[in-house]
Coordinates of C-alpha atoms in Angstrom, one line a residue:
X11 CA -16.7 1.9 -7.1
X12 CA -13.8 0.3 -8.5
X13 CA -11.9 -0.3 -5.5
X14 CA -15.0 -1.4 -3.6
X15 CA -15.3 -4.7 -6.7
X16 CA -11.5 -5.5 -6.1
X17 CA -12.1 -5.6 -2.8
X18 CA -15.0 -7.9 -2.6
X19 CA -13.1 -10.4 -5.2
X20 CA -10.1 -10.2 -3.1
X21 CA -11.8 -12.1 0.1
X22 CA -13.8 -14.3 -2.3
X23 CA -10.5 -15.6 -3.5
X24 CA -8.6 -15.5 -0.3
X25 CA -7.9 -18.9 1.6
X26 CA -7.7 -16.7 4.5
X27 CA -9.1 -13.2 5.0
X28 CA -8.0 -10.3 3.5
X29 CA -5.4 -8.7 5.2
X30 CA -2.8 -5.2 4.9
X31 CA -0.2 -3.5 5.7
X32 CA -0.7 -1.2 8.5
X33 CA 0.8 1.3 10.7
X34 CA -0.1 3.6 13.2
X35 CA 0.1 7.0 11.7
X36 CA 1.5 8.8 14.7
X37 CA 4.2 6.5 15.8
X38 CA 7.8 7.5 14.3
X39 CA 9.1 3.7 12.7
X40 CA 11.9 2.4 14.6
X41 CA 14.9 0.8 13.0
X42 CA 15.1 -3.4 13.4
X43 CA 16.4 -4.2 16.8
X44 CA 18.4 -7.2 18.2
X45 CA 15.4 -9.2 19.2
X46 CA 13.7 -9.4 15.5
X47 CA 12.6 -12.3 13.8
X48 CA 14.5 -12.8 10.4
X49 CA 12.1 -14.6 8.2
X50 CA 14.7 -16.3 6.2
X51 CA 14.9 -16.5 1.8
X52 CA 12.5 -19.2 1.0
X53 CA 9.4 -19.8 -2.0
X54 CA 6.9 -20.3 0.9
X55 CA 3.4 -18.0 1.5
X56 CA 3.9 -16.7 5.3
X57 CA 1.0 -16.1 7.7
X58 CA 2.7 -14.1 10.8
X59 CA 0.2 -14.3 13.3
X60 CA 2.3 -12.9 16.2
X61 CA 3.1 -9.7 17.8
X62 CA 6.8 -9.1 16.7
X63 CA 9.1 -7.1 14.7
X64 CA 9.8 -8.9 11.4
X65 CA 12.9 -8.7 9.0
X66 CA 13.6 -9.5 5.4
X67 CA 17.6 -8.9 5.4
X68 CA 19.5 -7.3 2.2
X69 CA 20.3 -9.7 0.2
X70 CA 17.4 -12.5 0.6
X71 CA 14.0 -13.0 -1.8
X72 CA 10.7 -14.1 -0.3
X73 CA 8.4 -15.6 -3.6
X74 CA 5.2 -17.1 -2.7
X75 CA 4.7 -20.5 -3.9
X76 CA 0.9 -20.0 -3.5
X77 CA -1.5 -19.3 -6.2
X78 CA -4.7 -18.4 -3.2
X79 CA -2.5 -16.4 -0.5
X80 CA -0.6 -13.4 -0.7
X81 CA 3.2 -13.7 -0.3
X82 CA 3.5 -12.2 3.3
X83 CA 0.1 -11.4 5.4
X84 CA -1.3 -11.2 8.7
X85 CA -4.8 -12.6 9.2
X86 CA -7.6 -10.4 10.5
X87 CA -7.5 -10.7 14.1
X88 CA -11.4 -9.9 14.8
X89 CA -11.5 -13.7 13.3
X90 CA -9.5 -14.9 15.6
X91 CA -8.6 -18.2 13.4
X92 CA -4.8 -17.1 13.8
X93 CA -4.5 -15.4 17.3
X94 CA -4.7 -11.6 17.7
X95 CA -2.1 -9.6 16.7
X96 CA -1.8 -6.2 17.8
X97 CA 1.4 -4.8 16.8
X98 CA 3.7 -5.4 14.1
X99 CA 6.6 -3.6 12.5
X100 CA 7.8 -5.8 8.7
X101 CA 11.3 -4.0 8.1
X102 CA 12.4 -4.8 4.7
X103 CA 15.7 -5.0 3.0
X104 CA 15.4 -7.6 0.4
X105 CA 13.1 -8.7 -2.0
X106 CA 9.4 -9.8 -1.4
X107 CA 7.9 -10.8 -4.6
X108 CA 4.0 -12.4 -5.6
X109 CA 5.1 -13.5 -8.8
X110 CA 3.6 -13.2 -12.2
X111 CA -0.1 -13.0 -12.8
X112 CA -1.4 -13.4 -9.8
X113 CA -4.5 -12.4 -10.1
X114 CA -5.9 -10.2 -6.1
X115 CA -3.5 -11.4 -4.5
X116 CA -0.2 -9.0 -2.6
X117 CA 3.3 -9.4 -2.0
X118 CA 2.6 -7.9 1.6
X119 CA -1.1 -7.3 3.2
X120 CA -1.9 -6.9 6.7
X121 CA -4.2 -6.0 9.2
X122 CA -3.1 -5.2 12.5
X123 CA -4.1 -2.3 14.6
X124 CA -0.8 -1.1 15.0
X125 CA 1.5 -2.3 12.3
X126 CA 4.9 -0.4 10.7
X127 CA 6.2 -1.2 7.4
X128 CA 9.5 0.2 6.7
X129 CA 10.4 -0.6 3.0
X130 CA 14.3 0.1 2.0
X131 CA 14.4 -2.9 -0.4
X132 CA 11.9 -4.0 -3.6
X133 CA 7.9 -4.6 -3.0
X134 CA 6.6 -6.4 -6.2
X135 CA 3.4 -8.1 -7.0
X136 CA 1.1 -8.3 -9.8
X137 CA -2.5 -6.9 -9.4
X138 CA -1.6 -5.7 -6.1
X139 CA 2.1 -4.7 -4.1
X140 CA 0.7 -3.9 -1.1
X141 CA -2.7 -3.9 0.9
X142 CA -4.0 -2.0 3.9
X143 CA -6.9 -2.1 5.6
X144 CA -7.8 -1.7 9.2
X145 CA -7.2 0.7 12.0
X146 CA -3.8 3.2 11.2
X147 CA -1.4 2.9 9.0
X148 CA 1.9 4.3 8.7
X149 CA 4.2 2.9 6.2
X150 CA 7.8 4.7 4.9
X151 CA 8.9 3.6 1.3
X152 CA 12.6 4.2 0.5
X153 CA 12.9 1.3 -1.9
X154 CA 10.7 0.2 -4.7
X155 CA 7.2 -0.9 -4.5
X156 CA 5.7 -2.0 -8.2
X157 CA 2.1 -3.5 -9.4
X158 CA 2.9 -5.0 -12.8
X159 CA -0.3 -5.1 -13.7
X160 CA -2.3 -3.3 -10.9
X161 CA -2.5 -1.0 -7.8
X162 CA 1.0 -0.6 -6.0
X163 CA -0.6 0.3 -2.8
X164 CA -4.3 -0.4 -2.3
X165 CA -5.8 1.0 1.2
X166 CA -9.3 0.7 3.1
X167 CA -7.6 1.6 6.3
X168 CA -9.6 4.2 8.7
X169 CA -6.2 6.4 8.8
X170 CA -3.2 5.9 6.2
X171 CA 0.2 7.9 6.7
X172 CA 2.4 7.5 3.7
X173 CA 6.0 9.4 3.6
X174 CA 7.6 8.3 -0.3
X175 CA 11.1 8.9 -0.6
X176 CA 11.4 6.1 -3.5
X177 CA 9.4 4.8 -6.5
X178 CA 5.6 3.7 -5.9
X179 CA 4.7 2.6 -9.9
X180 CA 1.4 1.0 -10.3
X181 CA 0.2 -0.1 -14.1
X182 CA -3.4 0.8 -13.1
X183 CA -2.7 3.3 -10.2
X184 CA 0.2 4.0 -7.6
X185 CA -1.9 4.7 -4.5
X186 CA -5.8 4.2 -4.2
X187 CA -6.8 5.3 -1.3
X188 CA -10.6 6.4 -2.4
X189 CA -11.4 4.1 0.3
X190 CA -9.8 5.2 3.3
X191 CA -11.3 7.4 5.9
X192 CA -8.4 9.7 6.6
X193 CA -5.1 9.9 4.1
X194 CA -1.5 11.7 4.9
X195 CA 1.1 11.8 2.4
X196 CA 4.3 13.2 1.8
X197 CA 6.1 12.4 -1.8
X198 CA 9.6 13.0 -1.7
X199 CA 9.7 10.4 -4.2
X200 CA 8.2 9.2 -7.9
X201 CA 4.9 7.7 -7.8
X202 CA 3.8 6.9 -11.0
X203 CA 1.1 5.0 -13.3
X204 CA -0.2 3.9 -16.5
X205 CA -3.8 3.6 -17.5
X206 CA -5.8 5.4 -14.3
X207 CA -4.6 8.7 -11.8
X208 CA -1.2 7.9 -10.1
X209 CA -3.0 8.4 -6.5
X210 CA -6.7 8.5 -5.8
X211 CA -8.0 10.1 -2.6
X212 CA -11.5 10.6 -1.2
X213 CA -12.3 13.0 1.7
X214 CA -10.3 14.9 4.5
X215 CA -6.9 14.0 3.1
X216 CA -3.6 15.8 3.0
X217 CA -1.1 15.3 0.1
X218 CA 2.5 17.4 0.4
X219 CA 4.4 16.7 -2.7
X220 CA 7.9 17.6 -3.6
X221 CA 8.5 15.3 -5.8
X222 CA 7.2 13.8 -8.7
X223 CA 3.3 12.5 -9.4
X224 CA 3.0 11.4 -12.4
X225 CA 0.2 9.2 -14.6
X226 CA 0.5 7.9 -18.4
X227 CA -3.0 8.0 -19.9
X228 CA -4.9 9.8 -16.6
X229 CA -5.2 12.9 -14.3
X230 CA -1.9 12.3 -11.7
X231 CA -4.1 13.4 -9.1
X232 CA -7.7 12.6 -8.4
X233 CA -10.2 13.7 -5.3
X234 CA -13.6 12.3 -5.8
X235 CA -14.5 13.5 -2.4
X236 CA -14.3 16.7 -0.4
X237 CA -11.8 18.4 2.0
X238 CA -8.7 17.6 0.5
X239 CA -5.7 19.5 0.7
X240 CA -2.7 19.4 -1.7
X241 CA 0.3 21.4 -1.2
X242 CA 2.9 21.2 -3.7
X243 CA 6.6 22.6 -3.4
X244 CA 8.8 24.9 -5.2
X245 CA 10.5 21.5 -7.3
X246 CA 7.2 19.1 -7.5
X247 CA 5.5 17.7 -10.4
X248 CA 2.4 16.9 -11.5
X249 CA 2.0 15.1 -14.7
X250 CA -0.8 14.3 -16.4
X251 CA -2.0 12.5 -19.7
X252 CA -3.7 15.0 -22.2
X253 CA -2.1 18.0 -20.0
X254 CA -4.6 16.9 -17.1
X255 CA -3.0 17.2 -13.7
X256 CA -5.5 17.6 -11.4
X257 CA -9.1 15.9 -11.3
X258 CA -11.7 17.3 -8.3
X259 CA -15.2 15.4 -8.1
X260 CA -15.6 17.0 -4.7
X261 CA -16.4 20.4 -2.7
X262 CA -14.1 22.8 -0.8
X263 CA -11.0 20.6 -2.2
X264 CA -7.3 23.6 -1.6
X265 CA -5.0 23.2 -4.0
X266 CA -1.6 25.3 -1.9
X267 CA 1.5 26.6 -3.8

């Protein structure tokens, strides 16, 4: 699949391995507390390769200076080249940008097995915004998070929790989850693409939307597996290119209004 050959060129261009965001699905994210480490404005690529709870404050920009690593990532820790990390929450309030072309590389990617991104400030990168992979994920988006020329949010974790309640605009796709095991979304938001479906789910996922989905020159929604279940609300939107909101490869897909 598509995903799966992105994927593969990813690590074969990656100084380190491939990394994501990711967050336990069932833990609530907890506001930045006293003891967080501020990772101050710089044009530096980060590795954090410790347990902690990381902040970006309003106000600052973190560019990547590095052409091979993405902008802010935690290494695998099966590898163990950087330590293991087992929990991480990456609040951000500022800007964390990967600059312009790019090319597999993310503004944030990590891979923890429990990991919390919290996103009230701007998430931009070029083929990629943000990547998960991994255990759980849970990530809560009340800023922006943009692909200029890609995927805004690309995940191969086993469980992905998503609650939108800003702008997720990818120029291929928003969210491409096809890859993921288990996927939970709630749009309160705009997520929104160009050239392919706005989000792409597989199997056993659950998408509440009362906002807007919306793709260009593609289906705003596709399921290429089975067991998916989309609820839309009273004031959503699903918008499509050539009238074409909805795509279902699958079996026993529910489509709730």
């Amino acid at each position: 699949m598509h995903t799966q050959r992105r994927f593969r060129t990813i690590i074969k261009n990656h100084s380190i391995p491939l990394i994501s965001i990711l967050l336990i699905a069932k833990t609530p994210l907890q506001t930045a507390s006293a003891a967080s480490s501020v990772i101050a404005p710089d044009s530096y690529s980060h590795i954090l390769n410790c347990s902690d709870d990381y902040v970006i404050s309003s106000g600052d920009t973190i560019n990547s200076n590095s052409a091979k690593n993405d902008t802010l990532s935690i290494n695998d820790p099966n590898l163990a080249l950087y330590g293991p990390v087992e929990s991480v929450s990456l609040h951000n309030y500022g800007i964390i940008n990967n600059g312009f072309n790019t090319h597999n590389l993310a503004a944030v990617s990590f891979f923890t097995k429990d990991g919390r991104l919290d996103n009230s400030g701007n998430i931009s990168g070029w083929d990629f915004s943000v990547i998960m992979a991994g255990g759980k994920s849970a990530i809560v988006n009340n800023g922006q998070t943009i692909a200029n020329n890609g995927v805004a949010l690309l995940s191969f974790a086993d469980e992905t929790a998503l609650l939108n309640n800003g702008l997720i605009q990818g120029y291929t796709s928003a969210i491409d989850a096809e890859n993921s095991t288990t996927v939970r979304i709630t749009n309160l938001g705009n997520i929104t693409s160009q050239q392919q479906p706005a989000v792409i789910l597989h199997s056993d996922s659950q998408l509440a939307n009362a906002g807007v989905i919306a793709s260009q020159n593609a289906p705003a929604l596709l399921l290429t597996g089975s067991g998916n279940a989309i609820t839309l609300s009273n004031h959503s939107a699903l918008n499509g290119g050539s009238n074409n909101a909805l795509m279902s490869q699958g079996e026993a897909n529910h489509l709730i209004l």
